[in-house]
Structure formats: C-alpha cells, structure tokens
XYZ file of N, CA, C and O in Angstrom:
580
model
N 78.632 131.699 99.218
C 79.578 130.786 99.850
C 80.363 131.548 100.904
O 80.747 132.696 100.715
N 80.640 130.910 102.008
C 81.409 131.478 103.118
C 82.855 131.694 102.691
O 83.493 130.817 102.124
N 83.405 132.907 102.963
C 84.791 133.223 102.594
C 85.787 132.289 103.256
O 86.840 132.005 102.689
N 85.495 131.793 104.450
C 86.439 130.903 105.130
C 86.606 129.593 104.366
O 87.665 128.997 104.380
N 85.565 129.147 103.678
C 85.673 127.913 102.897
C 86.605 128.103 101.707
O 87.345 127.202 101.335
N 86.585 129.300 101.104
C 87.459 129.572 99.967
C 88.911 129.582 100.408
O 89.789 129.121 99.696
N 89.179 130.093 101.598
C 90.544 130.214 102.082
C 91.046 128.981 102.811
O 92.170 128.955 103.264
N 90.213 127.962 102.933
C 90.635 126.738 103.613
C 91.734 126.066 102.815
O 91.778 126.173 101.591
N 92.644 125.345 103.498
C 93.758 124.702 102.809
C 93.354 123.792 101.662
O 94.071 123.674 100.696
N 92.181 123.168 101.736
C 91.799 122.248 100.671
C 91.325 122.973 99.416
O 91.108 122.350 98.394
N 91.153 124.293 99.480
C 90.699 125.062 98.323
C 91.830 125.940 97.812
O 91.781 127.149 97.895
N 92.854 125.328 97.253
C 94.001 126.071 96.739
C 93.732 126.459 95.297
O 93.130 125.719 94.543
N 94.206 127.625 94.935
C 94.037 128.084 93.561
C 94.921 127.261 92.634
O 96.049 126.938 92.973
N 94.388 126.925 91.490
C 95.172 126.172 90.508
C 96.132 127.104 89.795
O 95.840 128.276 89.606
N 97.266 126.574 89.394
C 98.190 127.343 88.576
C 97.687 127.330 87.143
O 96.993 126.412 86.714
N 98.018 128.361 86.382
C 97.561 128.439 85.005
C 98.741 128.621 84.075
O 99.677 129.357 84.368
N 98.688 127.931 82.947
C 99.741 128.029 81.940
C 99.563 129.287 81.102
O 98.624 130.069 81.290
N 100.444 129.479 80.126
C 100.401 130.660 79.257
C 99.133 130.725 78.427
O 98.710 131.801 78.017
N 98.502 129.586 78.173
C 97.286 129.561 77.364
C 96.027 129.808 78.188
O 94.923 129.797 77.661
N 96.173 130.027 79.491
C 95.028 130.305 80.354
C 94.355 129.067 80.905
O 93.438 129.160 81.710
N 94.770 127.884 80.452
C 94.192 126.645 80.959
C 94.876 126.245 82.261
O 96.052 126.528 82.457
N 94.147 125.556 83.137
C 94.773 125.105 84.387
C 95.988 124.226 84.101
O 95.967 123.402 83.196
N 97.043 124.430 84.851
C 98.270 123.654 84.716
C 98.324 122.667 85.872
O 98.516 123.057 87.018
N 98.157 121.363 85.597
C 98.116 120.381 86.682
C 99.453 120.231 87.403
O 99.511 119.623 88.449
N 100.527 120.770 86.837
C 101.840 120.639 87.461
C 102.188 121.848 88.316
O 103.314 121.994 88.762
N 101.246 122.721 88.546
C 101.453 123.878 89.403
C 100.569 123.722 90.635
O 99.504 123.132 90.571
N 101.003 124.270 91.742
C 100.186 124.258 92.938
C 100.275 125.643 93.554
O 101.174 126.416 93.259
N 99.337 125.909 94.393
C 99.265 127.206 95.047
C 100.521 127.458 95.855
O 101.049 126.561 96.489
N 101.006 128.673 95.854
C 102.224 129.016 96.582
C 101.937 129.500 97.998
O 102.862 129.786 98.743
N 100.656 129.574 98.365
C 100.320 129.987 99.727
C 100.727 128.911 100.721
O 100.582 127.726 100.451
N 101.237 129.335 101.873
C 101.658 128.377 102.897
C 100.520 127.506 103.401
O 100.745 126.398 103.846
N 99.280 128.006 103.350
C 98.169 127.229 103.886
C 97.567 126.273 102.856
O 96.581 125.610 103.125
N 98.169 126.164 101.687
C 97.689 125.245 100.665
C 98.043 123.813 101.075
O 99.202 123.500 101.323
N 97.041 122.953 101.132
C 97.262 121.580 101.583
C 98.222 120.823 100.667
O 99.078 120.073 101.134
N 98.109 121.028 99.371
C 99.009 120.351 98.434
C 100.445 120.782 98.698
O 101.358 119.960 98.747
N 100.642 122.071 98.883
C 101.993 122.563 99.167
C 102.519 121.967 100.474
O 103.681 121.571 100.560
N 101.673 121.902 101.485
C 102.097 121.339 102.770
C 102.517 119.880 102.621
O 103.529 119.455 103.183
N 101.767 119.118 101.863
C 102.096 117.706 101.666
C 103.399 117.577 100.881
O 104.276 116.786 101.234
N 103.549 118.371 99.827
C 104.788 118.328 99.050
C 105.985 118.749 99.899
O 107.065 118.146 99.805
N 105.811 119.770 100.730
C 106.894 120.186 101.625
C 107.307 119.031 102.532
O 108.488 118.810 102.784
N 106.341 118.271 103.014
C 106.633 117.165 103.921
C 107.335 116.018 103.207
O 108.387 115.564 103.615
N 106.755 115.550 102.132
C 107.306 114.351 101.501
C 108.578 114.631 100.708
O 109.349 113.720 100.440
N 108.821 115.888 100.372
C 110.035 116.235 99.632
C 111.178 116.633 100.562
O 112.287 116.865 100.108
N 110.928 116.691 101.839
C 111.960 117.009 102.816
C 113.016 115.909 102.802
O 112.694 114.729 102.712
N 114.294 116.292 102.904
C 115.352 115.278 102.777
C 115.271 114.190 103.839
O 115.514 113.022 103.551
N 114.897 114.546 105.072
C 114.821 113.520 106.116
C 113.650 112.584 105.859
O 113.755 111.373 106.052
N 112.524 113.132 105.420
C 111.358 112.290 105.125
C 111.669 111.314 104.002
O 111.314 110.136 104.082
N 112.325 111.801 102.958
C 112.689 110.922 101.841
C 113.555 109.765 102.315
O 113.346 108.608 101.928
N 114.529 110.060 103.167
C 115.423 109.013 103.666
C 114.685 108.020 104.561
O 114.892 106.805 104.462
N 113.824 108.513 105.432
C 113.054 107.631 106.311
C 112.176 106.705 105.488
O 112.152 105.489 105.702
N 111.466 107.262 104.524
C 110.571 106.455 103.692
C 111.368 105.408 102.916
O 110.970 104.243 102.827
N 112.519 105.808 102.389
C 113.357 104.860 101.642
C 113.842 103.729 102.547
O 113.839 102.566 102.150
N 114.253 104.060 103.760
C 114.767 103.035 104.677
C 113.686 102.075 105.171
O 113.965 100.918 105.477
N 112.462 102.557 105.260
C 111.385 101.718 105.781
C 110.714 100.867 104.708
O 109.755 100.145 105.009
N 111.223 100.907 103.498
C 110.624 100.101 102.432
C 110.691 98.620 102.790
O 111.772 98.050 102.940
N 109.534 98.013 102.984
C 109.386 96.568 103.266
C 110.139 96.086 104.499
O 110.546 94.925 104.571
N 110.375 96.982 105.446
C 110.994 96.530 106.702
C 110.578 97.438 107.850
O 110.149 98.558 107.655
N 110.720 96.905 109.033
C 110.392 97.608 110.269
C 111.713 97.944 110.947
O 112.593 97.090 111.061
N 111.849 99.201 111.381
C 113.081 99.618 112.054
C 112.765 100.346 113.354
O 111.738 101.010 113.473
N 113.675 100.206 114.286
C 113.584 100.945 115.540
C 114.197 102.333 115.331
O 114.949 102.558 114.384
N 113.871 103.237 116.249
C 114.372 104.601 116.165
C 115.894 104.616 116.065
O 116.466 105.313 115.218
N 116.562 103.853 116.931
C 118.028 103.861 116.941
C 118.601 103.334 115.622
O 119.647 103.809 115.173
N 117.925 102.386 115.003
C 118.385 101.877 113.712
C 118.254 102.946 112.630
O 119.159 103.117 111.798
N 117.141 103.662 112.641
C 116.959 104.753 111.685
C 118.019 105.830 111.888
O 118.633 106.300 110.933
N 118.243 106.193 113.138
C 119.239 107.236 113.441
C 120.621 106.822 112.966
O 121.360 107.625 112.405
N 120.965 105.579 113.174
C 122.275 105.070 112.765
C 122.417 105.071 111.233
O 123.485 105.340 110.694
N 121.339 104.786 110.530
C 121.369 104.693 109.068
C 121.363 106.055 108.366
O 121.822 106.159 107.234
N 120.815 107.078 109.025
C 120.680 108.395 108.388
C 121.795 109.310 108.875
O 121.711 109.897 109.963
N 122.809 109.441 108.071
C 123.971 110.254 108.416
C 123.576 111.720 108.551
O 122.954 112.292 107.659
N 123.913 112.309 109.685
C 123.708 113.739 109.880
C 122.400 114.159 110.516
O 122.233 115.327 110.848
N 121.458 113.250 110.701
C 120.184 113.640 111.304
C 120.335 113.663 112.825
O 120.938 112.775 113.419
N 119.797 114.708 113.445
C 119.827 114.789 114.907
C 118.668 113.969 115.466
O 117.697 113.668 114.759
N 118.770 113.641 116.739
C 117.689 112.886 117.386
C 116.398 113.680 117.334
O 115.338 113.137 117.032
N 116.482 114.974 117.593
C 115.291 115.829 117.579
C 114.668 115.866 116.183
O 113.457 115.743 116.025
N 115.495 116.042 115.145
C 114.966 116.142 113.784
C 114.338 114.834 113.339
O 113.292 114.825 112.683
N 114.930 113.710 113.719
C 114.352 112.413 113.372
C 113.014 112.228 114.090
O 112.047 111.748 113.500
N 112.956 112.631 115.345
C 111.704 112.539 116.101
C 110.610 113.367 115.438
O 109.483 112.900 115.235
N 110.926 114.604 115.084
C 109.951 115.494 114.437
C 109.501 114.902 113.108
O 108.308 114.865 112.794
N 110.455 114.414 112.326
C 110.135 113.841 111.011
C 109.215 112.637 111.157
O 108.204 112.527 110.448
N 109.538 111.743 112.064
C 108.704 110.550 112.263
C 107.300 110.922 112.731
O 106.312 110.338 112.267
N 107.195 111.890 113.621
C 105.867 112.314 114.098
C 105.041 112.900 112.954
O 103.843 112.642 112.837
N 105.682 113.707 112.118
C 104.960 114.313 110.996
C 104.525 113.256 109.990
O 103.398 113.297 109.482
N 105.390 112.307 109.705
C 105.031 111.236 108.774
C 103.927 110.351 109.344
O 103.052 109.883 108.616
N 103.958 110.144 110.657
C 102.894 109.375 111.308
C 101.580 110.145 111.235
O 100.529 109.580 110.915
N 101.633 111.426 111.493
C 100.429 112.277 111.440
C 99.814 112.263 110.046
O 98.595 112.252 109.883
N 100.668 112.248 109.020
C 100.194 112.247 107.637
C 99.745 110.866 107.162
O 99.315 110.710 106.026
N 99.878 109.853 108.021
C 99.425 108.516 107.665
C 100.396 107.741 106.798
O 100.023 106.757 106.169
N 101.662 108.163 106.785
C 102.660 107.510 105.944
C 103.492 106.490 106.711
O 104.032 105.557 106.119
N 103.611 106.685 108.012
C 104.409 105.811 108.874
C 103.554 105.356 110.046
O 102.778 106.136 110.595
N 103.705 104.101 110.416
C 103.012 103.544 111.587
C 104.044 103.346 112.692
O 105.109 102.786 112.467
N 103.701 103.804 113.875
C 104.559 103.673 115.063
C 103.926 102.638 115.971
O 102.747 102.733 116.323
N 104.716 101.642 116.378
C 104.226 100.599 117.276
C 105.097 100.586 118.518
O 106.318 100.467 118.431
N 104.443 100.716 119.686
C 105.144 100.659 120.968
C 104.856 99.291 121.579
O 103.705 98.926 121.795
N 105.917 98.533 121.846
C 105.777 97.216 122.462
C 105.903 97.364 123.975
O 106.833 98.013 124.458
N 104.972 96.780 124.737
C 104.950 96.943 126.194
C 106.002 96.090 126.903
O 105.688 95.103 127.559
N 107.243 96.454 126.722
C 108.343 95.773 127.406
C 109.182 96.840 128.111
O 109.010 98.030 127.882
N 110.075 96.417 128.982
C 110.940 97.354 129.692
C 112.372 97.099 129.246
O 112.860 95.978 129.386
N 113.052 98.091 128.705
C 112.527 99.405 128.306
C 111.616 99.266 127.086
O 111.715 98.280 126.348
N 110.727 100.250 126.876
C 109.789 100.166 125.749
C 110.534 100.051 124.420
O 111.565 100.677 124.220
N 110.027 99.211 123.560
C 110.597 99.063 122.218
C 109.618 99.709 121.243
O 108.439 99.356 121.203
N 110.117 100.666 120.459
C 109.285 101.388 119.501
C 109.790 101.078 118.101
O 110.986 101.181 117.831
N 108.880 100.673 117.240
C 109.237 100.332 115.860
C 108.424 101.187 114.891
O 107.309 101.604 115.200
N 109.012 101.396 113.722
C 108.380 102.196 112.674
C 108.337 101.392 111.391
O 109.269 100.655 111.070
N 107.239 101.563 110.651
C 107.093 100.916 109.359
C 106.212 101.795 108.478
O 105.450 102.624 108.970
N 106.324 101.595 107.178
C 105.469 102.340 106.259
C 104.052 101.789 106.319
O 103.852 100.584 106.449
N 103.099 102.675 106.211
C 101.708 102.264 106.036
C 101.527 101.916 104.557
O 102.415 102.192 103.734
N 100.412 101.323 104.187
C 100.172 101.094 102.754
C 100.267 102.396 101.939
O 100.821 102.400 100.840
N 99.773 103.497 102.497
C 99.883 104.792 101.810
C 101.343 105.195 101.653
O 101.767 105.640 100.585
N 102.136 105.034 102.697
C 103.562 105.342 102.625
C 104.277 104.475 101.602
O 105.191 104.926 100.921
N 103.841 103.232 101.473
C 104.428 102.335 100.485
C 104.197 102.815 99.061
O 105.063 102.655 98.201
N 103.044 103.421 98.812
C 102.793 103.947 97.463
C 103.707 105.121 97.165
O 104.111 105.320 96.022
N 104.059 105.887 98.170
C 104.968 107.013 97.988
C 106.380 106.521 97.712
O 107.135 107.142 96.970
N 106.739 105.385 98.291
C 108.081 104.854 98.084
C 108.363 104.599 96.604
O 109.469 104.823 96.122
N 107.369 104.167 95.861
C 107.536 103.932 94.426
C 107.939 105.220 93.717
O 108.830 105.217 92.858
N 107.325 106.315 94.083
C 107.656 107.613 93.490
C 109.065 108.030 93.865
O 109.817 108.523 93.021
N 109.435 107.822 95.112
C 110.783 108.171 95.558
C 111.814 107.342 94.804
O 112.855 107.854 94.382
N 111.541 106.079 94.613
C 112.461 105.213 93.873
C 112.671 105.751 92.462
O 113.792 105.750 91.943
N 111.616 106.245 91.821
C 111.744 106.834 90.481
C 112.633 108.066 90.508
O 113.454 108.266 89.608
N 112.496 108.884 91.525
C 113.323 110.079 91.663
C 114.794 109.707 91.854
O 115.683 110.301 91.230
N 115.061 108.713 92.668
C 116.438 108.261 92.892
C 117.023 107.695 91.595
O 118.165 107.987 91.238
N 116.238 106.917 90.883
C 116.696 106.349 89.614
C 117.042 107.463 88.630
O 118.089 107.427 87.973
N 116.184 108.477 88.512
C 116.453 109.611 87.629
C 117.756 110.293 88.033
O 118.590 110.623 87.185
N 117.944 110.505 89.330
C 119.147 111.166 89.830
C 120.397 110.360 89.481
O 121.399 110.920 89.032
N 120.335 109.061 89.672
C 121.475 108.207 89.335
C 121.795 108.264 87.845
O 122.957 108.318 87.449
N 120.766 108.284 87.005
C 120.966 108.305 85.559
C 121.559 109.632 85.073
O 122.234 109.663 84.049
N 121.294 110.712 85.786
C 121.696 112.041 85.316
C 122.759 112.721 86.182
O 123.085 113.889 85.957
N 123.309 112.004 87.141
C 124.263 112.630 88.053
C 125.495 113.179 87.339
O 126.003 114.243 87.700
N 125.987 112.504 86.300
C 127.161 112.999 85.581
C 126.852 114.283 84.815
O 127.671 115.204 84.775
N 125.666 114.346 84.222
C 125.257 115.556 83.512
C 125.127 116.737 84.483
O 125.519 117.862 84.167
N 124.578 116.472 85.639
C 124.407 117.523 86.642
C 125.771 117.983 87.152
O 126.015 119.181 87.302
N 126.677 117.037 87.391
C 128.023 117.400 87.847
C 128.728 118.260 86.802
O 129.379 119.257 87.133
N 128.587 117.917 85.530
C 129.208 118.704 84.454
C 128.596 120.104 84.385
O 129.315 121.095 84.214
N 127.282 120.183 84.527
C 126.611 121.492 84.506
C 127.073 122.351 85.680
O 127.293 123.559 85.530
N 127.243 121.754 86.830
C 127.726 122.492 87.999
C 129.136 123.030 87.777
O 129.440 124.173 88.108
N 130.000 122.177 87.218
C 131.370 122.609 86.944
C 131.385 123.772 85.958
O 132.116 124.744 86.139
N 130.576 123.667 84.906
C 130.491 124.735 83.909
C 129.979 126.028 84.547
O 130.527 127.105 84.318
N 128.941 125.927 85.355
C 128.381 127.089 86.027
C 129.408 127.717 86.969
O 129.609 128.933 86.956
N 130.071 126.886 87.782
C 131.066 127.405 88.732
C 132.220 128.064 88.016
O 132.757 129.071 88.486
N 132.626 127.516 86.865
C 133.711 128.122 86.094
C 133.298 129.501 85.585
O 134.100 130.440 85.629
N 132.076 129.639 85.107
C 131.570 130.942 84.636
C 131.487 131.937 85.791
O 131.852 133.088 85.647
N 130.961 131.481 86.913
C 130.822 132.355 88.083
C 132.179 132.796 88.583
O 132.365 133.939 88.994
N 133.168 131.892 88.565
C 134.521 132.228 88.984
C 135.143 133.271 88.080
O 135.899 134.133 88.519
N 134.809 133.236 86.785
C 135.347 134.199 85.834
C 134.743 135.578 86.041
O 135.355 136.589 85.712
N 133.528 135.642 86.604
C 132.862 136.917 86.839
C 133.347 137.621 88.090
O 133.148 138.816 88.251
N 133.940 136.891 88.991
C 134.365 137.460 90.269
C 135.645 138.221 90.147
O 136.481 138.172 89.397
C-alpha cells in the first residue's frame, strides 16, 4: 500500500482504550485527521451560533451579524464560507441591486442542529452545577496564591 494513502486525512488512527480495544469516542489528534477537522469546525463557537440561528429559517448576513454578539464581519464571513464548503450551509445570491445574499441550513446542517440542541439542553440542565464547581475551584486556587 502507498504510504501517502495511510497518511491521508481519511485514514486517521483510532484511539484505543485501556483494554486495547478501539475506543469509538476517541479520534486522531493529528491536525490532518478529517474527523478532527470536522469536529474543530462544528464545535467552533461561531459555527454553533450560526447553525442554531439558521434552524428552519433563512437569514441575511446582516441579520446573522446583528444576532451574534461579538462576531466581527470578517469572522462571520470566514465561518459562513467554511460551513458552506462543508455542505452545512447554503448561500443564495439574489440578482438584485444591491445583491441580496441569504443563508440557510442544508439538510445535512439540519441534522447537526439536533445534536447542538442536545448540547444546549445539557448545558442548561447543568449550568448551576458547573457554576458551583467553578466557585469551589476558584476558592481553592485563591487559597493557594
């Protein structure tokens, strides 16, 4: 087998648990691992917000920018292009003056939204526990200083 095929992004080494069996919840830590690249993209805070906002609706760039507190125009542009490249967002340019550009989730992007919704629900359910853990940790760290 050609060495380049082994090193291709689609051929990432599986993670292994303590028992030596493949661990399906681990992925290769190499930057060229396709799974890692996809997780880096969809787990990015701007991508998560864009996907959440586009659930079952079409928005223009300016509407997205207005809804996402703190995102720069450049970062939103980069995020939308990457999501479009990955097949998660569809960009439609309407031939009017000035051009009107709209964004919506693709069917693939819609399937990801379900996962994001689960993550948000988990966060909402456990936010008080996390806040308490942070306070406890900060109190310990403050005592060490």
